[in-house]
Amino acid sequence: MNEAERQQDDPSQIWQKADARVLGQILAAQNIVFALPDTTRIAEFYAQTLISIPGIAACRVCLGGRSVQAGEMESSFCADCETLRRSSWEDHTPLQIDSILRCNLGAQPDVRVVAIDSHRYRFGFFVIKIEQAMFGNVYQPFISNVSNHLALMLENRWQKDMLQRAHDELERKVEERTHDLTAANKELTASRLAALDLMEKALGAQQIAEQASTDLQREITERQRVEAALLESETKYRAVVENSLAGVYIIQDDLLRFVNRRWCEIFGYTYEEAVDKLNPIDLSVMEDRRTIADNLKKRLSGEAHYIEYDLRAIRKDGEVITVKILGSAMTYRGRPAVSGTMIDITERKQA
C-alpha cells in the first residue's frame, strides 16, 4: 500500500477531505443557535443548515414536541417518539439519556441518527438521509459536535427556566408572607390599645407576627440563593459566547448593544468604543449600506426571521474586509432587536 492509500484509510486524515466552507457553515450554525428563541425555530434552522452539507439528501430535526424536515425522506414521522418528546417538553422535564426515547430509523442503510444529548439528558435527534457514503466519515463528527453544543445550550435554557420559576414562586410566597406580617402587626397595634382582658389575645398575635417574620427571613434567604445560582448560570453561558470563534453582536435602535471579543478583533474596536456608540451601518462601505439597512428592516419587521449574506466592512484602521453575516430577530431587554454572528472571509475572497 502506497502513502496515498494509507492516508485515505487513516481516520486521523479523513477530516482533510472536508470542504473548509462547509466547516465554516457548521461552525457558524453552532454559534448562532443561542439567538434562536424556541425549539421550533431551532429545528427549522438546523434542518435547512444540515441539508446544505454535501452528501446529505434530507434532514429531519426531532426536537421538543416538533419534528421539522427538509428534503424528501421515505420514512414517516414517528408518532410515539414525538408524543414522548412533547410530553417531556410540556412538563418542563428533559428525558434522561437512559430513558425509553430511541430513534428506530437508524437501522436503515442510508440513514444516520445523531442524538442531541448532553451529559444527562436527551432532547431529540438529527435524522439524516445520506446520498454519499463519504458523509459518514467526513462530516458526521462535526455534526455530532453541533448536536452536543445544542444539547448543552438547551440544558442551560431549561435550568434558567427552572430557576426563574423558582424565583417567581419565591416572589409569590414573600408577597403572601409580607401581607400576613402586615396584618399581624396591625392586629398587634390594635391589641395594645384594648383593655387588660384582651392582653392574652394581643400576646398571641405578637407570637404570630414573630413567627411570620422568621418565615419571611427564611424565604428571603432562599430567594438570594436561587438568584446567585441564576447569576452563575448566566456567567457560564456568557463565557461560551465570549470564547466563540465567530463574532457575535446584538443591534437595537440602530446601535450595537453587545459584541463579543471576536467581533472586537475583527473590527479593531474595544468593547467600550463599540457598544451603545457605533451604528453598524456606518461600519460598511457606502455601496453595501443599503443592503445592510434593508436586511435589518426585514428581520425587525418579521419579513425574514433568518438572513445570511456577505458584506464589505471597514475596520477602525480603515482596512476594508469581507465578512459573512448570519442573523435573526430576537427580544433584548424586553424590546425588538437583531442578533447574529459574523465570520471574516477576506482571505477566502482574495484567494
Short mmCIF file of C-alpha atoms in Angstrom, two decimals:
data_model
loop_
_atom_site.label_atom_id
_atom_site.label_comp_id
_atom_site.label_asym_id
_atom_site.label_seq_id
_atom_site.Cartn_x
_atom_site.Cartn_y
_atom_site.Cartn_z
CA MET A 1 0.00 0.00 0.00
CA ASN A 2 1.42 3.36 -1.02
CA GLU A 3 1.41 6.53 1.14
CA ALA A 4 -1.70 8.00 -0.54
CA GLU A 5 -3.71 4.82 0.15
CA ARG A 6 -2.55 4.73 3.80
CA GLN A 7 -3.67 8.37 4.31
CA GLN A 8 -7.02 7.61 2.66
CA ASP A 9 -7.73 4.84 5.20
CA ASP A 10 -6.27 6.69 8.19
CA PRO A 11 -9.17 8.14 10.28
CA SER A 12 -6.93 10.95 11.50
CA GLN A 13 -6.53 12.15 7.90
CA ILE A 14 -10.21 11.91 6.84
CA TRP A 15 -11.00 15.41 8.08
CA GLN A 16 -8.66 16.79 5.37
CA LYS A 17 -11.32 15.85 2.76
CA ALA A 18 -13.83 18.25 4.33
CA ASP A 19 -14.66 21.47 2.48
CA ALA A 20 -13.47 24.45 4.56
CA ARG A 21 -16.53 26.45 3.53
CA VAL A 22 -18.83 23.69 4.79
CA LEU A 23 -16.93 23.53 8.09
CA GLY A 24 -17.28 27.31 8.40
CA GLN A 25 -21.02 26.98 7.78
CA ILE A 26 -21.29 24.29 10.50
CA LEU A 27 -19.30 26.44 12.94
CA ALA A 28 -21.49 29.47 12.22
CA ALA A 29 -24.64 27.41 12.80
CA GLN A 30 -23.22 26.22 16.10
CA ASN A 31 -22.62 29.78 17.26
CA ILE A 32 -25.88 31.37 16.06
CA VAL A 33 -28.21 28.94 17.84
CA PHE A 34 -28.17 30.93 21.10
CA ALA A 35 -30.07 33.73 19.32
CA LEU A 36 -32.97 31.49 18.20
CA PRO A 37 -35.97 31.95 20.53
CA ASP A 38 -37.52 28.45 20.74
CA THR A 39 -37.15 24.78 19.73
CA THR A 40 -39.35 25.20 16.65
CA ARG A 41 -37.08 27.91 15.20
CA ILE A 42 -34.00 25.87 16.18
CA ALA A 43 -35.36 22.76 14.42
CA GLU A 44 -36.23 24.74 11.27
CA PHE A 45 -32.79 26.39 11.23
CA TYR A 46 -30.81 23.16 11.62
CA ALA A 47 -32.95 21.24 9.11
CA GLN A 48 -32.12 23.85 6.45
CA THR A 49 -28.46 24.09 7.54
CA LEU A 50 -27.71 20.35 7.55
CA ILE A 51 -29.37 19.63 4.20
CA SER A 52 -26.94 22.08 2.57
CA ILE A 53 -23.97 19.86 3.56
CA PRO A 54 -22.58 17.78 0.68
CA GLY A 55 -23.76 14.18 0.79
CA ILE A 56 -27.00 14.88 2.70
CA ALA A 57 -30.23 14.35 0.74
CA ALA A 58 -32.71 15.12 3.54
CA CYS A 59 -32.69 16.03 7.21
CA ARG A 60 -35.32 15.69 9.92
CA VAL A 61 -34.77 17.50 13.24
CA CYS A 62 -36.81 15.98 16.09
CA LEU A 63 -36.67 18.45 18.98
CA GLY A 64 -39.04 19.19 21.85
CA GLY A 65 -42.59 18.49 20.68
CA ARG A 66 -41.84 19.13 16.98
CA SER A 67 -40.30 17.31 14.03
CA VAL A 68 -39.15 19.55 11.16
CA GLN A 69 -37.97 18.07 7.85
CA ALA A 70 -36.07 19.49 4.88
CA GLY A 71 -35.84 17.37 1.74
CA GLU A 72 -37.61 14.13 0.84
CA MET A 73 -37.42 11.19 3.26
CA GLU A 74 -39.40 7.98 2.73
CA SER A 75 -39.79 7.25 6.45
CA SER A 76 -42.87 8.79 8.06
CA PHE A 77 -42.80 10.79 11.28
CA CYS A 78 -42.63 8.65 14.41
CA ALA A 79 -45.77 9.36 16.46
CA ASP A 80 -44.62 7.53 19.61
CA CYS A 81 -41.30 9.37 19.72
CA GLU A 82 -42.96 12.76 19.07
CA THR A 83 -45.61 12.14 21.76
CA LEU A 84 -42.97 11.22 24.33
CA ARG A 85 -40.85 14.30 23.49
CA ARG A 86 -43.87 16.64 23.56
CA SER A 87 -44.99 15.30 26.94
CA SER A 88 -41.50 15.78 28.37
CA TRP A 89 -41.21 19.32 26.95
CA GLU A 90 -44.64 20.40 28.23
CA ASP A 91 -43.82 19.04 31.71
CA HIS A 92 -40.55 21.05 31.68
CA THR A 93 -38.64 17.83 32.48
CA PRO A 94 -35.98 16.67 29.95
CA LEU A 95 -35.69 12.92 29.41
CA GLN A 96 -32.71 11.10 30.90
CA ILE A 97 -30.23 9.61 28.39
CA ASP A 98 -31.11 6.09 29.58
CA SER A 99 -34.87 6.71 29.03
CA ILE A 100 -37.02 4.83 26.50
CA LEU A 101 -36.63 7.61 23.92
CA ARG A 102 -34.95 5.98 20.91
CA CYS A 103 -34.93 6.56 17.13
CA ASN A 104 -35.51 3.37 15.12
CA LEU A 105 -34.76 4.96 11.73
CA GLY A 106 -31.00 4.45 12.18
CA ALA A 107 -31.42 0.80 11.15
CA GLN A 108 -31.98 1.90 7.55
CA PRO A 109 -28.76 1.71 5.46
CA ASP A 110 -28.99 5.25 4.07
CA VAL A 111 -30.00 6.95 7.35
CA ARG A 112 -27.76 8.27 10.12
CA VAL A 113 -29.20 9.25 13.52
CA VAL A 114 -27.30 11.72 15.72
CA ALA A 115 -28.75 12.01 19.25
CA ILE A 116 -28.99 15.52 20.75
CA ASP A 117 -27.55 14.53 24.15
CA SER A 118 -25.97 16.45 27.00
CA HIS A 119 -24.19 14.63 29.80
CA ARG A 120 -27.50 13.71 31.45
CA TYR A 121 -30.41 14.47 29.12
CA ARG A 122 -31.70 13.58 25.65
CA PHE A 123 -33.53 16.38 23.83
CA GLY A 124 -34.11 14.75 20.42
CA PHE A 125 -32.34 13.67 17.21
CA PHE A 126 -30.84 14.73 13.89
CA VAL A 127 -32.18 12.13 11.40
CA ILE A 128 -30.08 12.40 8.22
CA LYS A 129 -30.61 10.67 4.88
CA ILE A 130 -27.30 10.37 3.03
CA GLU A 131 -26.65 10.02 -0.67
CA GLN A 132 -22.83 9.80 -0.48
CA ALA A 133 -21.11 7.29 1.80
CA MET A 134 -18.25 9.75 2.37
CA PHE A 135 -20.56 11.83 4.58
CA GLY A 136 -20.36 9.38 7.49
CA ASN A 137 -16.59 9.62 7.63
CA VAL A 138 -16.07 13.30 6.84
CA TYR A 139 -18.87 15.46 8.22
CA GLN A 140 -20.67 13.32 10.80
CA PRO A 141 -18.09 14.03 13.58
CA PHE A 142 -18.63 17.77 13.09
CA ILE A 143 -22.42 17.34 13.15
CA SER A 144 -22.09 15.31 16.36
CA ASN A 145 -20.19 18.23 17.85
CA VAL A 146 -23.05 20.56 16.80
CA SER A 147 -25.59 18.25 18.50
CA ASN A 148 -23.54 18.25 21.72
CA HIS A 149 -23.33 22.06 21.69
CA LEU A 150 -27.09 22.31 21.04
CA ALA A 151 -27.88 19.90 23.90
CA LEU A 152 -25.74 21.89 26.34
CA MET A 153 -27.46 25.11 25.27
CA LEU A 154 -30.93 23.54 25.68
CA GLU A 155 -30.00 22.19 29.12
CA ASN A 156 -28.75 25.66 30.08
CA ARG A 157 -32.06 27.22 28.93
CA TRP A 158 -34.02 24.60 30.85
CA GLN A 159 -32.00 25.25 34.03
CA LYS A 160 -32.51 29.01 33.66
CA ASP A 161 -36.25 28.43 33.16
CA MET A 162 -36.41 26.26 36.30
CA LEU A 163 -34.51 28.89 38.29
CA GLN A 164 -36.86 31.58 37.01
CA ARG A 165 -39.88 29.50 38.02
CA ALA A 166 -38.41 29.00 41.50
CA HIS A 167 -37.67 32.72 41.68
CA ASP A 168 -41.29 33.60 40.74
CA GLU A 169 -42.65 31.15 43.31
CA LEU A 170 -40.46 32.68 45.99
CA GLU A 171 -41.67 36.15 44.99
CA ARG A 172 -45.26 34.98 45.45
CA LYS A 173 -44.54 33.43 48.84
CA VAL A 174 -42.66 36.53 50.03
CA GLU A 175 -45.61 38.70 48.99
CA GLU A 176 -48.01 36.44 50.88
CA ARG A 177 -45.78 36.41 53.97
CA THR A 178 -45.43 40.19 53.83
CA HIS A 179 -49.19 40.58 53.69
CA ASP A 180 -49.61 38.23 56.66
CA LEU A 181 -46.93 40.08 58.63
CA THR A 182 -48.56 43.46 57.93
CA ALA A 183 -51.94 42.15 59.06
CA ALA A 184 -50.41 40.66 62.21
CA ASN A 185 -48.63 43.92 63.05
CA LYS A 186 -51.89 45.87 62.66
CA GLU A 187 -53.63 43.42 64.94
CA LEU A 188 -50.85 43.75 67.49
CA THR A 189 -51.11 47.58 67.46
CA ALA A 190 -54.88 47.43 67.97
CA SER A 191 -54.49 44.88 70.75
CA ARG A 192 -52.18 47.15 72.75
CA LEU A 193 -54.95 49.78 72.88
CA ALA A 194 -57.51 47.28 74.14
CA ALA A 195 -58.46 46.56 77.73
CA LEU A 196 -56.45 44.26 80.01
CA ASP A 197 -58.81 41.35 79.30
CA LEU A 198 -57.56 41.42 75.68
CA MET A 199 -53.86 41.21 76.63
CA GLU A 200 -53.70 37.46 76.12
CA LYS A 201 -55.04 37.84 72.60
CA ALA A 202 -52.53 40.60 71.90
CA LEU A 203 -49.65 38.42 73.10
CA GLY A 204 -50.84 35.63 70.83
CA ALA A 205 -50.89 37.99 67.86
CA GLN A 206 -47.34 39.06 68.71
CA GLN A 207 -46.17 35.47 68.64
CA ILE A 208 -47.81 35.03 65.21
CA ALA A 209 -46.02 38.14 63.97
CA GLU A 210 -42.65 36.89 65.23
CA GLN A 211 -43.16 33.51 63.57
CA ALA A 212 -44.19 35.24 60.32
CA SER A 213 -41.05 37.38 60.49
CA THR A 214 -38.89 34.27 60.94
CA ASP A 215 -40.56 32.54 57.99
CA LEU A 216 -40.13 35.68 55.88
CA GLN A 217 -36.40 35.80 56.61
CA ARG A 218 -36.10 32.15 55.63
CA GLU A 219 -37.86 32.82 52.33
CA ILE A 220 -35.62 35.81 51.61
CA THR A 221 -32.51 33.70 52.24
CA GLU A 222 -33.75 31.04 49.83
CA ARG A 223 -34.51 33.69 47.22
CA GLN A 224 -30.96 35.03 47.47
CA ARG A 225 -29.59 31.51 46.98
CA VAL A 226 -31.69 30.99 43.82
CA GLU A 227 -30.65 34.38 42.41
CA ALA A 228 -26.98 33.52 42.99
CA ALA A 229 -27.43 30.22 41.11
CA LEU A 230 -29.12 32.07 38.23
CA LEU A 231 -26.25 34.56 38.04
CA GLU A 232 -23.70 31.71 37.95
CA SER A 233 -25.60 30.03 35.07
CA GLU A 234 -25.71 33.30 33.09
CA THR A 235 -21.99 33.85 33.71
CA LYS A 236 -21.12 30.41 32.31
CA TYR A 237 -23.24 30.99 29.19
CA ARG A 238 -21.64 34.41 28.60
CA ALA A 239 -18.22 32.71 28.79
CA VAL A 240 -19.26 30.42 25.89
CA VAL A 241 -20.23 33.46 23.79
CA GLU A 242 -17.05 35.39 24.65
CA ASN A 243 -14.86 32.42 23.60
CA SER A 244 -16.69 31.87 20.31
CA LEU A 245 -14.60 31.72 17.12
CA ALA A 246 -17.23 33.86 15.37
CA GLY A 247 -18.06 37.49 16.08
CA VAL A 248 -21.35 37.81 17.99
CA TYR A 249 -23.44 41.01 18.02
CA ILE A 250 -26.80 42.46 19.13
CA ILE A 251 -28.28 45.53 17.38
CA GLN A 252 -31.11 47.64 18.81
CA ASP A 253 -32.28 51.16 17.88
CA ASP A 254 -29.55 51.39 15.16
CA LEU A 255 -26.77 50.88 17.75
CA LEU A 256 -24.62 47.94 18.78
CA ARG A 257 -25.83 46.85 22.23
CA PHE A 258 -23.47 43.86 22.64
CA VAL A 259 -20.36 42.50 20.91
CA ASN A 260 -18.06 39.65 21.95
CA ARG A 261 -14.27 39.53 21.97
CA ARG A 262 -14.01 38.05 18.43
CA TRP A 263 -16.15 40.89 16.98
CA CYS A 264 -13.74 43.42 18.54
CA GLU A 265 -10.79 41.56 16.96
CA ILE A 266 -12.43 41.60 13.51
CA PHE A 267 -13.17 45.36 13.52
CA GLY A 268 -10.33 46.63 15.73
CA TYR A 269 -12.58 48.44 18.25
CA THR A 270 -12.69 47.91 22.00
CA TYR A 271 -15.94 46.92 23.66
CA GLU A 272 -16.26 50.41 25.17
CA GLU A 273 -15.73 52.08 21.78
CA ALA A 274 -18.42 49.94 20.08
CA VAL A 275 -21.31 49.26 22.46
CA ASP A 276 -24.01 51.97 22.62
CA LYS A 277 -21.87 54.19 20.33
CA LEU A 278 -21.49 52.63 16.86
CA ASN A 279 -24.18 52.34 14.19
CA PRO A 280 -23.47 49.05 12.33
CA ILE A 281 -24.46 50.62 9.01
CA ASP A 282 -21.58 53.09 9.35
CA LEU A 283 -19.14 50.15 9.51
CA SER A 284 -19.92 49.07 5.93
CA VAL A 285 -18.72 50.50 2.64
CA MET A 286 -21.05 53.02 1.02
CA GLU A 287 -22.18 50.62 -1.73
CA ASP A 288 -23.32 47.98 0.82
CA ARG A 289 -25.15 50.25 3.27
CA ARG A 290 -28.49 49.92 1.55
CA THR A 291 -28.17 46.12 1.75
CA ILE A 292 -27.48 46.04 5.48
CA ALA A 293 -30.26 48.59 6.17
CA ASP A 294 -32.79 46.52 4.18
CA ASN A 295 -31.75 43.27 5.91
CA LEU A 296 -32.07 44.85 9.37
CA LYS A 297 -35.53 46.12 8.44
CA LYS A 298 -36.62 42.68 7.19
CA ARG A 299 -35.55 40.95 10.41
CA LEU A 300 -37.16 43.55 12.71
CA SER A 301 -40.43 43.57 10.74
CA GLY A 302 -40.66 39.77 10.72
CA GLU A 303 -40.43 39.56 6.92
CA ALA A 304 -37.31 37.39 7.27
CA HIS A 305 -36.52 35.64 10.54
CA TYR A 306 -33.06 34.44 9.42
CA ILE A 307 -30.71 36.10 6.89
CA GLU A 308 -27.25 35.17 5.57
CA TYR A 309 -25.21 37.42 3.27
CA ASP A 310 -21.68 38.74 2.59
CA LEU A 311 -20.75 42.35 3.41
CA ARG A 312 -17.77 44.60 2.82
CA ALA A 313 -16.92 46.26 6.12
CA ILE A 314 -14.48 48.94 7.30
CA ARG A 315 -12.19 48.29 10.27
CA LYS A 316 -11.22 51.03 12.71
CA ASP A 317 -7.85 51.39 10.94
CA GLY A 318 -9.61 51.91 7.57
CA GLU A 319 -8.92 48.47 6.12
CA VAL A 320 -11.78 47.06 4.02
CA ILE A 321 -12.61 43.44 4.86
CA THR A 322 -15.29 40.98 3.77
CA VAL A 323 -17.46 39.30 6.40
CA LYS A 324 -20.25 36.71 6.23
CA ILE A 325 -23.29 37.82 8.26
CA LEU A 326 -25.74 35.35 9.82
CA GLY A 327 -28.53 36.93 11.87
CA SER A 328 -32.09 36.74 13.15
CA ALA A 329 -34.63 38.74 15.14
CA MET A 330 -34.83 38.49 18.93
CA THR A 331 -36.12 40.28 22.03
CA TYR A 332 -33.41 42.03 24.03
CA ARG A 333 -34.25 43.56 27.40
CA GLY A 334 -37.94 43.41 26.54
CA ARG A 335 -37.70 45.16 23.14
CA PRO A 336 -37.18 44.07 19.47
CA ALA A 337 -33.56 43.63 18.39
CA VAL A 338 -31.38 41.81 15.84
CA SER A 339 -28.64 39.35 16.78
CA GLY A 340 -26.28 37.03 14.99
CA THR A 341 -22.71 36.08 14.16
CA MET A 342 -20.12 37.07 11.58
CA ILE A 343 -17.01 35.43 10.12
CA ASP A 344 -14.07 37.21 8.46
CA ILE A 345 -13.84 35.66 4.96
CA THR A 346 -11.45 38.27 3.48
CA GLU A 347 -8.67 35.75 2.75
CA ARG A 348 -11.15 33.36 1.11
CA LYS A 349 -12.45 36.14 -1.16
CA GLN A 350 -8.93 37.22 -2.10
CA ALA A 351 -7.82 33.65 -2.88
#
